[in-house]
Coordinates of N, CA and C in Angstrom, one line a residue:
M1 N -22.0 -2.9 30.7 CA -22.3 -2.0 29.6 C -22.1 -2.7 28.3
E2 N -23.1 -2.6 27.3 CA -22.9 -3.2 26.0 C -21.7 -2.6 25.3
P3 N -21.1 -3.5 24.4 CA -19.9 -3.0 23.7 C -20.1 -1.7 22.9
T4 N -21.2 -1.6 22.3 CA -21.5 -0.4 21.5 C -21.6 0.9 22.4
K5 N -22.3 0.7 23.5 CA -22.4 1.8 24.5 C -21.0 2.2 25.1
R6 N -20.2 1.2 25.3 CA -18.9 1.4 25.8 C -18.1 2.3 24.8
V7 N -18.1 2.0 23.5 CA -17.4 2.7 22.5 C -17.9 4.2 22.5
L8 N -19.3 4.3 22.5 CA -19.9 5.6 22.5 C -19.5 6.4 23.7
S9 N -19.3 5.8 24.8 CA -18.9 6.4 26.1 C -17.5 7.0 25.9
V10 N -16.6 6.1 25.4 CA -15.2 6.6 25.1 C -15.3 7.8 24.2
Q11 N -16.0 7.7 23.1 CA -16.1 8.8 22.1 C -16.6 10.1 22.8
S12 N -17.6 10.0 23.7 CA -18.1 11.2 24.3 C -17.1 11.8 25.3
H13 N -16.3 11.0 26.0 CA -15.3 11.5 26.9 C -14.2 12.2 26.1
V14 N -13.9 11.7 24.9 CA -12.8 12.3 24.1 C -13.3 13.7 23.6
V15 N -14.5 13.6 23.0 CA -15.1 14.9 22.4 C -15.2 16.0 23.4
H16 N -15.7 15.6 24.6 CA -15.9 16.7 25.6 C -14.8 17.0 26.5
G17 N -13.6 16.4 26.2 CA -12.4 16.7 26.9 C -12.3 16.2 28.3
Y18 N -13.0 15.0 28.6 CA -13.0 14.5 29.9 C -11.8 13.6 30.2
V19 N -11.0 13.3 29.2 CA -9.9 12.4 29.3 C -8.8 12.9 30.2
G20 N -8.5 14.2 30.0 CA -7.5 14.9 30.7 C -6.1 14.2 30.6
N21 N -5.5 13.9 31.7 CA -4.2 13.3 31.7 C -4.2 11.8 31.8
K22 N -5.4 11.2 31.6 CA -5.6 9.8 31.7 C -5.7 9.1 30.4
A23 N -5.1 9.7 29.3 CA -5.2 9.2 28.0 C -4.7 7.7 27.9
A24 N -3.8 7.4 28.8 CA -3.2 6.1 28.7 C -4.0 5.0 29.4
T25 N -5.0 5.5 30.3 CA -5.7 4.5 31.1 C -7.2 4.5 30.8
F26 N -7.7 5.5 30.1 CA -9.2 5.6 30.0 C -9.8 4.5 29.2
P27 N -9.1 3.9 28.2 CA -9.7 2.7 27.5 C -9.9 1.5 28.4
L28 N -8.9 1.4 29.4 CA -9.0 0.3 30.3 C -10.3 0.5 31.2
Q29 N -10.5 1.7 31.6 CA -11.6 1.9 32.6 C -13.0 1.9 31.9
L30 N -13.1 2.5 30.7 CA -14.4 2.7 30.1 C -14.7 1.5 29.2
L31 N -13.8 0.8 28.6 CA -14.1 -0.4 27.8 C -13.9 -1.7 28.5
G32 N -13.3 -1.6 29.7 CA -13.1 -2.8 30.4 C -12.0 -3.7 29.8
W33 N -11.0 -3.1 29.1 CA -9.9 -3.8 28.5 C -8.8 -4.0 29.5
D34 N -8.1 -5.1 29.3 CA -6.9 -5.3 30.1 C -5.7 -4.8 29.3
V35 N -4.5 -4.8 30.0 CA -3.3 -4.2 29.4 C -2.9 -5.1 28.2
D36 N -3.0 -6.4 28.3 CA -2.7 -7.3 27.2 C -3.5 -7.0 25.9
A37 N -4.8 -6.7 26.1 CA -5.7 -6.4 25.0 C -5.2 -5.1 24.3
I38 N -4.9 -4.1 25.1 CA -4.5 -2.8 24.5 C -3.2 -3.0 23.7
N39 N -2.2 -3.7 24.3 CA -1.0 -4.0 23.6 C -1.2 -4.7 22.3
T40 N -2.1 -5.7 22.3 CA -2.3 -6.5 21.1 C -2.9 -5.6 20.0
V41 N -3.8 -4.8 20.4 CA -4.4 -3.9 19.4 C -3.3 -3.0 18.8
Q42 N -2.5 -2.4 19.7 CA -1.5 -1.5 19.2 C -0.5 -2.2 18.3
F43 N -0.1 -3.4 18.7 CA 0.9 -4.1 17.8 C 0.2 -4.5 16.5
S44 N -1.0 -5.0 16.5 CA -1.7 -5.4 15.3 C -1.8 -4.3 14.3
N45 N -2.2 -3.1 14.8 CA -2.3 -1.9 13.9 C -1.0 -1.6 13.2
H46 N 0.1 -1.6 14.0 CA 1.4 -1.3 13.5 C 1.9 -2.4 12.5
A47 N 1.8 -3.7 12.9 CA 2.3 -4.8 12.1 C 1.6 -4.9 10.8
A48 N 0.2 -4.8 10.8 CA -0.5 -4.9 9.6 C -0.2 -3.9 8.6
G49 N 0.0 -2.6 9.1 CA 0.4 -1.6 8.1 C 1.8 -1.6 7.6
S50 N 2.7 -1.9 8.5 CA 4.1 -1.9 8.1 C 4.5 -3.0 7.1
D51 N 4.0 -4.2 7.3 CA 4.3 -5.3 6.5 C 3.8 -5.1 5.1
T52 N 2.6 -4.7 4.9 CA 2.0 -4.5 3.6 C 2.6 -3.3 2.9
T53 N 2.9 -2.3 3.6 CA 3.5 -1.1 3.0 C 4.9 -1.4 2.5
V54 N 5.7 -2.1 3.3 CA 7.0 -2.6 2.9 C 6.9 -3.4 1.6
S55 N 6.0 -4.3 1.6 CA 5.8 -5.2 0.4 C 5.5 -4.3 -0.9
S56 N 4.6 -3.4 -0.7 CA 4.3 -2.5 -1.9 C 5.5 -1.7 -2.4
L57 N 6.3 -1.2 -1.4 CA 7.5 -0.5 -1.8 C 8.5 -1.3 -2.5
K58 N 8.7 -2.6 -2.0 CA 9.6 -3.5 -2.7 C 9.2 -3.7 -4.1
T59 N 7.9 -3.9 -4.3 CA 7.3 -4.2 -5.6 C 7.5 -2.9 -6.5
F60 N 7.3 -1.8 -6.0 CA 7.6 -0.5 -6.7 C 9.0 -0.5 -7.2
V61 N 10.0 -0.7 -6.3 CA 11.4 -0.7 -6.7 C 11.7 -1.7 -7.8
L62 N 11.1 -2.9 -7.6 CA 11.3 -4.0 -8.6 C 10.8 -3.5 -10.0
A63 N 9.6 -2.9 -10.0 CA 9.0 -2.4 -11.3 C 9.9 -1.4 -11.9
M64 N 10.5 -0.5 -11.1 CA 11.3 0.5 -11.7 C 12.6 -0.1 -12.3
L65 N 13.1 -1.2 -11.7 CA 14.3 -1.8 -12.3 C 13.9 -2.5 -13.7
L66 N 12.8 -3.1 -13.7 CA 12.4 -3.9 -14.9 C 11.7 -3.0 -16.0
F67 N 11.2 -1.9 -15.6 CA 10.5 -1.0 -16.6 C 11.0 0.5 -16.4
P68 N 12.3 0.7 -16.7 CA 12.9 2.0 -16.5 C 12.2 3.1 -17.3
E69 N 11.5 2.8 -18.4 CA 10.8 3.8 -19.1 C 9.6 4.4 -18.3
C70 N 9.1 3.6 -17.4 CA 8.0 4.1 -16.5 C 8.6 5.0 -15.5
Q71 N 9.8 4.7 -15.0 CA 10.4 5.5 -14.0 C 10.8 6.9 -14.6
A72 N 11.3 6.9 -15.8 CA 11.6 8.1 -16.5 C 10.4 9.0 -16.8
K73 N 9.3 8.4 -17.1 CA 8.1 9.1 -17.4 C 7.5 9.8 -16.1
A74 N 7.6 9.0 -15.0 CA 7.1 9.6 -13.8 C 8.0 10.7 -13.3
Q75 N 9.3 10.6 -13.5 CA 10.3 11.7 -13.2 C 10.1 12.9 -14.0
D76 N 9.7 12.7 -15.3 CA 9.4 13.9 -16.1 C 8.2 14.6 -15.6
E77 N 7.2 13.9 -15.2 CA 6.0 14.6 -14.6 C 6.4 15.3 -13.4
I78 N 7.1 14.7 -12.5 CA 7.5 15.4 -11.2 C 8.3 16.6 -11.5
D79 N 9.2 16.6 -12.5 CA 10.1 17.7 -12.8 C 9.2 18.9 -13.4
R80 N 8.2 18.5 -14.2 CA 7.3 19.6 -14.7 C 6.5 20.2 -13.6
V81 N 6.0 19.4 -12.7 CA 5.0 19.9 -11.8 C 5.7 20.5 -10.5
I82 N 6.7 19.9 -10.1 CA 7.4 20.3 -8.8 C 8.7 21.0 -9.0
G83 N 9.4 20.6 -10.1 CA 10.8 21.2 -10.3 C 11.8 20.5 -9.4
S84 N 13.0 21.1 -9.3 CA 14.0 20.4 -8.5 C 14.5 21.2 -7.3
S85 N 13.7 22.2 -7.0 CA 14.1 23.1 -5.8 C 13.6 22.6 -4.5
R86 N 12.7 21.6 -4.5 CA 12.1 21.0 -3.3 C 11.7 19.6 -3.5
L87 N 11.5 18.9 -2.4 CA 11.0 17.5 -2.5 C 9.5 17.6 -2.5
P88 N 8.8 16.5 -3.0 CA 7.4 16.5 -3.0 C 6.7 16.5 -1.6
T89 N 5.5 17.0 -1.6 CA 4.6 16.9 -0.4 C 3.3 16.3 -0.7
F90 N 2.5 16.1 0.3 CA 1.2 15.5 0.1 C 0.3 16.4 -0.8
D91 N 0.6 17.7 -0.8 CA -0.2 18.6 -1.6 C -0.1 18.4 -3.1
D92 N 1.0 17.7 -3.4 CA 1.3 17.5 -4.9 C 0.5 16.4 -5.5
K93 N -0.1 15.6 -4.6 CA -0.7 14.3 -5.1 C -1.7 14.5 -6.2
D94 N -2.6 15.4 -6.1 CA -3.6 15.6 -7.1 C -3.1 16.2 -8.4
H95 N -1.9 16.6 -8.4 CA -1.3 17.2 -9.6 C -0.3 16.2 -10.3
L96 N -0.3 15.0 -9.9 CA 0.7 14.0 -10.4 C -0.1 12.7 -10.9
P97 N -0.9 12.8 -11.9 CA -1.8 11.7 -12.3 C -1.0 10.5 -12.7
Y98 N 0.2 10.7 -13.4 CA 0.9 9.5 -13.8 C 1.5 8.8 -12.6
V99 N 2.0 9.5 -11.7 CA 2.6 8.9 -10.5 C 1.5 8.1 -9.8
N100 N 0.3 8.7 -9.7 CA -0.8 7.9 -9.0 C -1.2 6.7 -9.8
N101 N -1.2 6.8 -11.1 CA -1.5 5.6 -11.9 C -0.4 4.5 -11.8
L102 N 0.8 5.0 -11.6 CA 2.0 4.1 -11.5 C 1.8 3.3 -10.2
I103 N 1.4 4.0 -9.1 CA 1.1 3.3 -7.8 C 0.0 2.3 -8.0
N104 N -1.1 2.7 -8.7 CA -2.2 1.8 -8.9 C -1.7 0.5 -9.6
E105 N -0.8 0.7 -10.6 CA -0.3 -0.4 -11.3 C 0.6 -1.3 -10.5
V106 N 1.3 -0.7 -9.6 CA 2.1 -1.5 -8.6 C 1.2 -2.4 -7.8
M107 N 0.1 -1.9 -7.4 CA -0.9 -2.7 -6.6 C -1.5 -3.8 -7.4
R108 N -1.7 -3.5 -8.7 CA -2.3 -4.5 -9.5 C -1.3 -5.6 -10.0
W109 N -0.1 -5.1 -10.4 CA 0.9 -6.0 -11.0 C 1.3 -7.1 -10.1
Q110 N 1.6 -6.7 -8.8 CA 2.0 -7.7 -7.8 C 1.2 -7.4 -6.5
P111 N -0.1 -7.9 -6.4 CA -0.9 -7.6 -5.3 C -0.3 -8.0 -3.9
V112 N -0.4 -7.1 -3.0 CA 0.2 -7.4 -1.7 C -0.4 -8.6 -1.0
T113 N -1.7 -8.7 -1.1 CA -2.4 -9.8 -0.5 C -3.2 -10.5 -1.6
P114 N -2.5 -11.5 -2.3 CA -3.0 -12.1 -3.5 C -4.4 -12.8 -3.3
L115 N -4.6 -13.3 -2.0 CA -5.8 -14.0 -1.7 C -6.6 -13.2 -0.7
A116 N -6.3 -11.9 -0.6 CA -7.0 -11.0 0.3 C -6.9 -11.6 1.8
V117 N -7.8 -11.2 2.6 CA -7.9 -11.7 4.0 C -9.1 -12.5 4.1
P118 N -9.0 -13.8 4.5 CA -10.2 -14.7 4.5 C -11.3 -14.1 5.4
H119 N -12.5 -14.3 5.0 CA -13.7 -13.9 5.8 C -14.6 -15.1 6.1
A120 N -15.4 -15.0 7.1 CA -16.4 -16.0 7.4 C -17.8 -15.5 7.3
C121 N -18.7 -16.2 6.7 CA -20.1 -15.7 6.6 C -20.8 -15.8 8.0
T122 N -21.5 -14.8 8.4 CA -22.2 -14.8 9.6 C -23.6 -15.3 9.5
Q123 N -24.0 -15.5 8.3 CA -25.4 -16.1 8.0 C -25.4 -16.7 6.6
D124 N -26.3 -17.6 6.4 CA -26.5 -18.2 5.1 C -26.7 -17.1 4.0
D125 N -26.1 -17.3 2.8 CA -26.2 -16.3 1.8 C -26.2 -17.0 0.4
V126 N -26.7 -16.2 -0.6 CA -26.7 -16.7 -2.0 C -26.1 -15.7 -2.9
Y127 N -25.1 -16.0 -3.7 CA -24.5 -15.1 -4.6 C -24.4 -15.8 -6.0
R128 N -25.1 -15.1 -6.9 CA -25.1 -15.7 -8.3 C -25.5 -17.2 -8.3
N129 N -26.5 -17.5 -7.6 CA -27.0 -18.9 -7.5 C -26.1 -19.8 -6.7
Y130 N -25.1 -19.3 -6.1 CA -24.2 -20.1 -5.3 C -24.7 -20.0 -3.8
R131 N -24.9 -21.1 -3.2 CA -25.3 -21.0 -1.8 C -24.0 -21.0 -0.9
I132 N -23.9 -20.0 0.0 CA -22.8 -19.9 0.9 C -23.3 -20.1 2.3
P133 N -23.0 -21.2 2.9 CA -23.6 -21.4 4.3 C -22.9 -20.6 5.3
K134 N -23.7 -20.4 6.4 CA -23.1 -19.7 7.6 C -21.8 -20.4 8.0
G135 N -20.8 -19.6 8.4 CA -19.6 -20.2 8.8 C -18.6 -20.5 7.8
A136 N -19.0 -20.5 6.5 CA -18.1 -20.8 5.4 C -17.0 -19.7 5.3
I137 N -15.8 -20.2 5.0 CA -14.7 -19.3 4.7 C -14.7 -18.8 3.3
V138 N -14.7 -17.5 3.1 CA -14.7 -16.9 1.7 C -13.4 -16.3 1.5
I139 N -12.7 -16.6 0.4 CA -11.5 -16.0 0.0 C -11.6 -15.3 -1.3
G140 N -11.2 -14.0 -1.3 CA -11.3 -13.1 -2.5 C -10.0 -13.3 -3.2
N141 N -10.0 -13.9 -4.4 CA -8.8 -14.1 -5.2 C -8.4 -12.9 -5.9
V142 N -7.7 -12.0 -5.3 CA -7.2 -10.7 -5.8 C -6.3 -11.0 -7.0
W143 N -5.4 -12.0 -6.9 CA -4.5 -12.3 -7.9 C -5.2 -12.6 -9.2
S144 N -6.2 -13.4 -9.1 CA -7.0 -13.8 -10.3 C -7.7 -12.5 -10.9
M145 N -8.2 -11.7 -10.1 CA -8.8 -10.4 -10.5 C -7.8 -9.6 -11.3
S146 N -6.6 -9.5 -10.8 CA -5.5 -8.7 -11.4 C -5.1 -9.3 -12.7
R147 N -5.3 -10.5 -13.0 CA -4.9 -11.2 -14.2 C -6.1 -11.4 -15.2
N148 N -7.2 -10.7 -15.0 CA -8.4 -10.8 -15.8 C -8.1 -10.0 -17.1
A149 N -7.8 -10.7 -18.2 CA -7.5 -10.0 -19.4 C -8.6 -9.2 -20.0
E150 N -9.8 -9.5 -19.6 CA -11.0 -8.7 -20.1 C -11.1 -7.4 -19.4
V151 N -10.5 -7.3 -18.3 CA -10.4 -6.0 -17.5 C -9.1 -5.3 -17.7
Y152 N -8.0 -6.0 -17.6 CA -6.7 -5.5 -17.7 C -6.0 -6.1 -18.9
K153 N -5.9 -5.4 -20.0 CA -5.3 -5.9 -21.3 C -3.8 -6.2 -21.0
N154 N -3.4 -7.3 -21.5 CA -2.0 -7.8 -21.3 C -1.6 -7.7 -19.8
P155 N -2.3 -8.4 -19.0 CA -2.1 -8.2 -17.5 C -0.7 -8.4 -17.0
E156 N 0.1 -9.2 -17.7 CA 1.5 -9.4 -17.1 C 2.4 -8.1 -17.4
D157 N 1.9 -7.2 -18.3 CA 2.7 -6.0 -18.6 C 2.5 -5.0 -17.5
F158 N 3.6 -4.3 -17.2 CA 3.4 -3.2 -16.2 C 3.1 -1.9 -17.0
N159 N 1.9 -1.4 -16.9 CA 1.5 -0.3 -17.8 C 0.6 0.7 -17.0
P160 N 1.2 1.7 -16.4 CA 0.4 2.6 -15.6 C -0.7 3.3 -16.5
D161 N -0.4 3.5 -17.8 CA -1.4 4.2 -18.6 C -2.7 3.5 -18.8
R162 N -2.8 2.2 -18.4 CA -4.1 1.5 -18.5 C -5.1 2.2 -17.7
F163 N -4.7 2.9 -16.6 CA -5.7 3.6 -15.7 C -6.1 4.9 -16.2
L164 N -5.6 5.3 -17.4 CA -6.2 6.5 -18.0 C -7.6 6.3 -18.5
D165 N -8.0 5.1 -18.7 CA -9.3 4.7 -19.0 C -10.2 4.6 -17.8
P166 N -11.2 5.5 -17.6 CA -11.9 5.5 -16.4 C -12.7 4.2 -16.1
Q167 N -12.9 3.4 -17.2 CA -13.6 2.2 -17.0 C -12.7 1.1 -16.4
V168 N -11.4 1.3 -16.3 CA -10.5 0.3 -15.8 C -10.5 0.5 -14.2
P169 N -10.9 -0.4 -13.5 CA -11.0 -0.2 -12.0 C -9.6 -0.5 -11.3
K170 N -9.5 0.2 -10.2 CA -8.3 -0.1 -9.3 C -8.5 -1.5 -8.8
I171 N -7.4 -2.2 -8.5 CA -7.5 -3.5 -7.9 C -7.9 -3.3 -6.4
P172 N -8.8 -4.2 -5.8 CA -9.2 -4.0 -4.4 C -8.1 -4.5 -3.5
A173 N -7.0 -3.7 -3.5 CA -5.8 -4.1 -2.7 C -6.1 -4.0 -1.2
F174 N -7.1 -3.3 -0.8 CA -7.4 -3.1 0.7 C -8.6 -3.8 1.1
G175 N -9.1 -4.7 0.4 CA -10.2 -5.5 0.8 C -11.5 -5.1 0.2
F176 N -12.6 -5.5 0.8 CA -13.9 -5.3 0.3 C -14.9 -4.9 1.3
G177 N -15.9 -4.1 0.9 CA -17.1 -3.8 1.7 C -16.8 -3.3 3.0
R178 N -17.6 -3.7 4.0 CA -17.5 -3.2 5.4 C -16.2 -3.6 6.0
R179 N -15.5 -4.7 5.5 CA -14.3 -5.2 6.1 C -13.1 -4.5 5.3
L180 N -13.3 -3.4 4.7 CA -12.2 -2.7 4.0 C -11.2 -2.4 5.1
C181 N -9.9 -2.4 4.7 CA -8.8 -2.1 5.7 C -9.0 -0.7 6.3
P182 N -9.1 -0.6 7.6 CA -9.3 0.7 8.2 C -8.2 1.6 8.1
G183 N -7.0 1.1 7.7 CA -5.8 2.0 7.5 C -5.6 2.4 6.1
I184 N -6.6 2.2 5.2 CA -6.4 2.5 3.8 C -5.9 3.9 3.5
H185 N -6.4 4.9 4.1 CA -6.0 6.3 3.8 C -4.6 6.5 4.3
Y186 N -4.2 6.0 5.5 CA -2.9 6.1 6.0 C -1.9 5.4 5.1
A187 N -2.3 4.2 4.7 CA -1.4 3.4 3.8 C -1.2 4.0 2.5
E188 N -2.2 4.5 1.8 CA -2.1 5.2 0.5 C -1.3 6.4 0.6
A189 N -1.4 7.2 1.7 CA -0.6 8.4 1.9 C 0.9 8.0 2.1
S190 N 1.1 7.0 2.9 CA 2.5 6.6 3.2 C 3.2 6.1 1.9
I191 N 2.5 5.3 1.1 CA 3.1 4.7 -0.1 C 3.3 5.9 -1.1
F192 N 2.3 6.8 -1.2 CA 2.5 7.9 -2.2 C 3.7 8.7 -1.9
I193 N 3.8 9.2 -0.6 CA 4.9 10.1 -0.3 C 6.3 9.4 -0.4
T194 N 6.4 8.1 -0.1 CA 7.6 7.4 -0.3 C 8.0 7.2 -1.7
V195 N 7.0 6.8 -2.5 CA 7.2 6.6 -4.0 C 7.6 7.9 -4.7
V196 N 6.9 8.9 -4.4 CA 7.1 10.2 -5.2 C 8.4 10.8 -4.7
S197 N 8.8 10.6 -3.5 CA 10.1 11.1 -3.0 C 11.3 10.4 -3.6
I198 N 11.2 9.1 -3.7 CA 12.2 8.3 -4.4 C 12.3 8.7 -5.8
L199 N 11.2 8.8 -6.5 CA 11.3 9.2 -7.9 C 11.8 10.6 -8.1
A200 N 11.5 11.5 -7.2 CA 12.0 12.8 -7.4 C 13.5 13.0 -7.1
A201 N 14.0 12.2 -6.2 CA 15.4 12.4 -5.7 C 16.4 11.4 -6.3
Y202 N 15.9 10.2 -6.7 CA 16.8 9.1 -7.1 C 16.5 8.6 -8.4
T203 N 17.5 7.9 -9.0 CA 17.2 7.0 -10.1 C 17.6 5.6 -9.6
V204 N 16.7 4.7 -9.8 CA 16.9 3.3 -9.3 C 17.3 2.5 -10.5
T205 N 18.5 1.8 -10.4 CA 19.0 1.0 -11.5 C 19.4 -0.4 -11.0
K206 N 19.6 -1.3 -11.9 CA 20.0 -2.6 -11.6 C 21.4 -2.7 -11.0
A207 N 21.6 -3.6 -10.1 CA 23.0 -3.8 -9.6 C 23.8 -4.6 -10.6
K208 N 25.1 -4.6 -10.5 CA 26.0 -5.3 -11.4 C 26.7 -6.4 -10.7
D209 N 27.0 -7.5 -11.4 CA 27.8 -8.6 -10.7 C 29.3 -8.3 -10.8
E210 N 30.1 -9.2 -10.4 CA 31.6 -9.0 -10.4 C 32.2 -8.8 -11.8
N211 N 31.4 -9.2 -12.8 CA 31.9 -9.0 -14.2 C 31.3 -7.7 -14.9
G212 N 30.6 -7.0 -14.1 CA 30.1 -5.7 -14.6 C 28.8 -5.9 -15.4
E213 N 28.2 -7.1 -15.3 CA 26.9 -7.3 -16.0 C 25.8 -7.0 -15.1
E214 N 24.7 -6.4 -15.6 CA 23.6 -6.1 -14.9 C 22.9 -7.3 -14.4
I215 N 22.4 -7.3 -13.1 CA 21.6 -8.4 -12.5 C 20.1 -8.1 -12.7
T216 N 19.4 -8.9 -13.5 CA 18.0 -8.7 -13.6 C 17.3 -9.5 -12.6
P217 N 16.5 -8.8 -11.7 CA 15.8 -9.5 -10.6 C 14.7 -10.3 -11.1
S218 N 14.3 -11.3 -10.4 CA 13.1 -12.2 -10.7 C 11.8 -11.5 -10.3
T219 N 10.8 -11.8 -11.0 CA 9.5 -11.3 -10.7 C 8.7 -12.2 -9.7
E220 N 9.4 -13.4 -9.4 CA 8.8 -14.3 -8.5 C 8.8 -13.7 -7.1
G221 N 7.8 -14.2 -6.3 CA 7.7 -13.7 -4.9 C 7.4 -14.8 -4.0
V222 N 7.3 -14.5 -2.7 CA 7.0 -15.5 -1.7 C 5.9 -14.9 -0.8
A223 N 5.0 -15.7 -0.3 CA 3.9 -15.3 0.5 C 4.2 -15.7 1.9
E224 N 4.3 -14.6 2.8 CA 4.4 -14.8 4.2 C 3.1 -14.6 4.8
S225 N 2.5 -15.6 5.4 CA 1.1 -15.5 5.8 C 0.2 -15.1 4.6
V226 N -0.5 -14.0 4.7 CA -1.3 -13.5 3.6 C -0.6 -12.5 2.8
V227 N 0.6 -12.1 3.2 CA 1.2 -11.0 2.5 C 2.3 -11.5 1.5
Y228 N 2.3 -10.9 0.3 CA 3.2 -11.3 -0.7 C 4.4 -10.4 -0.8
H229 N 5.6 -10.9 -0.9 CA 6.8 -10.1 -1.0 C 7.6 -10.6 -2.3
P230 N 8.2 -9.6 -3.0 CA 9.1 -10.1 -4.0 C 10.3 -10.8 -3.4
K231 N 10.9 -11.7 -4.1 CA 12.2 -12.3 -3.6 C 13.2 -11.2 -3.4
P232 N 14.2 -11.4 -2.5 CA 15.2 -10.4 -2.3 C 16.0 -10.1 -3.6
F233 N 16.3 -8.9 -3.8 CA 17.1 -8.5 -5.0 C 18.0 -7.3 -4.7
K234 N 19.0 -7.1 -5.5 CA 19.9 -6.0 -5.3 C 19.5 -4.9 -6.3
C235 N 19.8 -3.6 -5.9 CA 19.6 -2.5 -6.8 C 20.5 -1.3 -6.3
V236 N 20.5 -0.3 -7.1 CA 21.4 0.9 -6.8 C 20.5 2.1 -6.8
F237 N 20.6 2.9 -5.8 CA 19.9 4.2 -5.7 C 21.0 5.3 -5.9
T238 N 20.8 6.1 -6.9 CA 21.7 7.2 -7.3 C 21.0 8.5 -7.3
P239 N 21.5 9.5 -6.5 CA 20.9 10.9 -6.6 C 20.8 11.4 -8.0
R240 N 19.8 12.0 -8.5 CA 19.6 12.3 -9.8 C 20.5 13.5 -10.3
S241 N 21.0 14.3 -9.3 CA 21.9 15.4 -9.6 C 22.5 15.8 -8.3
E242 N 23.5 16.7 -8.4 CA 24.0 17.3 -7.1 C 23.0 18.1 -6.4
K243 N 22.1 18.7 -7.1 CA 21.1 19.5 -6.4 C 20.1 18.6 -5.7
H244 N 19.8 17.4 -6.3 CA 19.0 16.5 -5.6 C 19.7 15.9 -4.4
R245 N 21.0 15.7 -4.5 CA 21.7 15.1 -3.4 C 21.7 16.1 -2.2
E246 N 21.7 17.4 -2.5 CA 21.7 18.4 -1.4 C 20.3 18.4 -0.8
L247 N 19.3 18.3 -1.6 CA 17.9 18.2 -1.0 C 17.7 17.0 -0.1
I248 N 18.3 15.9 -0.5 CA 18.2 14.7 0.3 C 18.9 14.9 1.7
L249 N 20.1 15.5 1.6 CA 20.9 15.7 2.9 C 20.2 16.8 3.8
A250 N 19.5 17.7 3.1 CA 18.8 18.8 3.9 C 17.6 18.2 4.7
E251 N 17.0 17.2 4.1 CA 15.8 16.5 4.7 C 16.2 15.4 5.7
A252 N 17.5 15.0 5.7 CA 17.9 13.9 6.5 C 17.9 14.2 8.0

């Protein structure tokens, strides 16, 4: 059976309820996959999403340490929209424009995949008079895009308000075209709910050394494979109030 027909066959079985109690084995039977292939796909999906999400959240915390005025502005918006009687939910997303812009700026300021994921051309192509032969490796330099001063004024600054201008594009943090990350919606939702929950419940501040002096973390990072992480740093999470502490404990 051709690969496309196999996938359609699986889809048909699922839609029409033929899978029954064989959910764990029907991919093996209908797609002809072995156990190792199934395990590899499962691991790849988890690993790809977890590593990049963790990197984004590290960068978010780093930005809150270095730009506390942005943290305060986001918390003011959350307090106005949600209040302090509950923690945020996914339903709040469309009502928190500054928080969404802050997340967009996190993605631009320190891109998770600075050189994206390399792709190979399946056929000869021409782009802006450049000939790209079949089999050539193409690398999308997301870092360079994020530092384009013609698009992002003062690109080294962390400025969520830049996205108030509808002409300013989001950085392509999840890839391009048909090879866009298939987990984009899950990743965006995970990052949003984590970021907004931290902002709602905690104030993130710099750690102090043995002399009581604040430790300012570095903005330098390290690239592990294609994923970029900030260098390890210390910080302090403090509940914003007793009421917020109670909310945290109630959700724990």
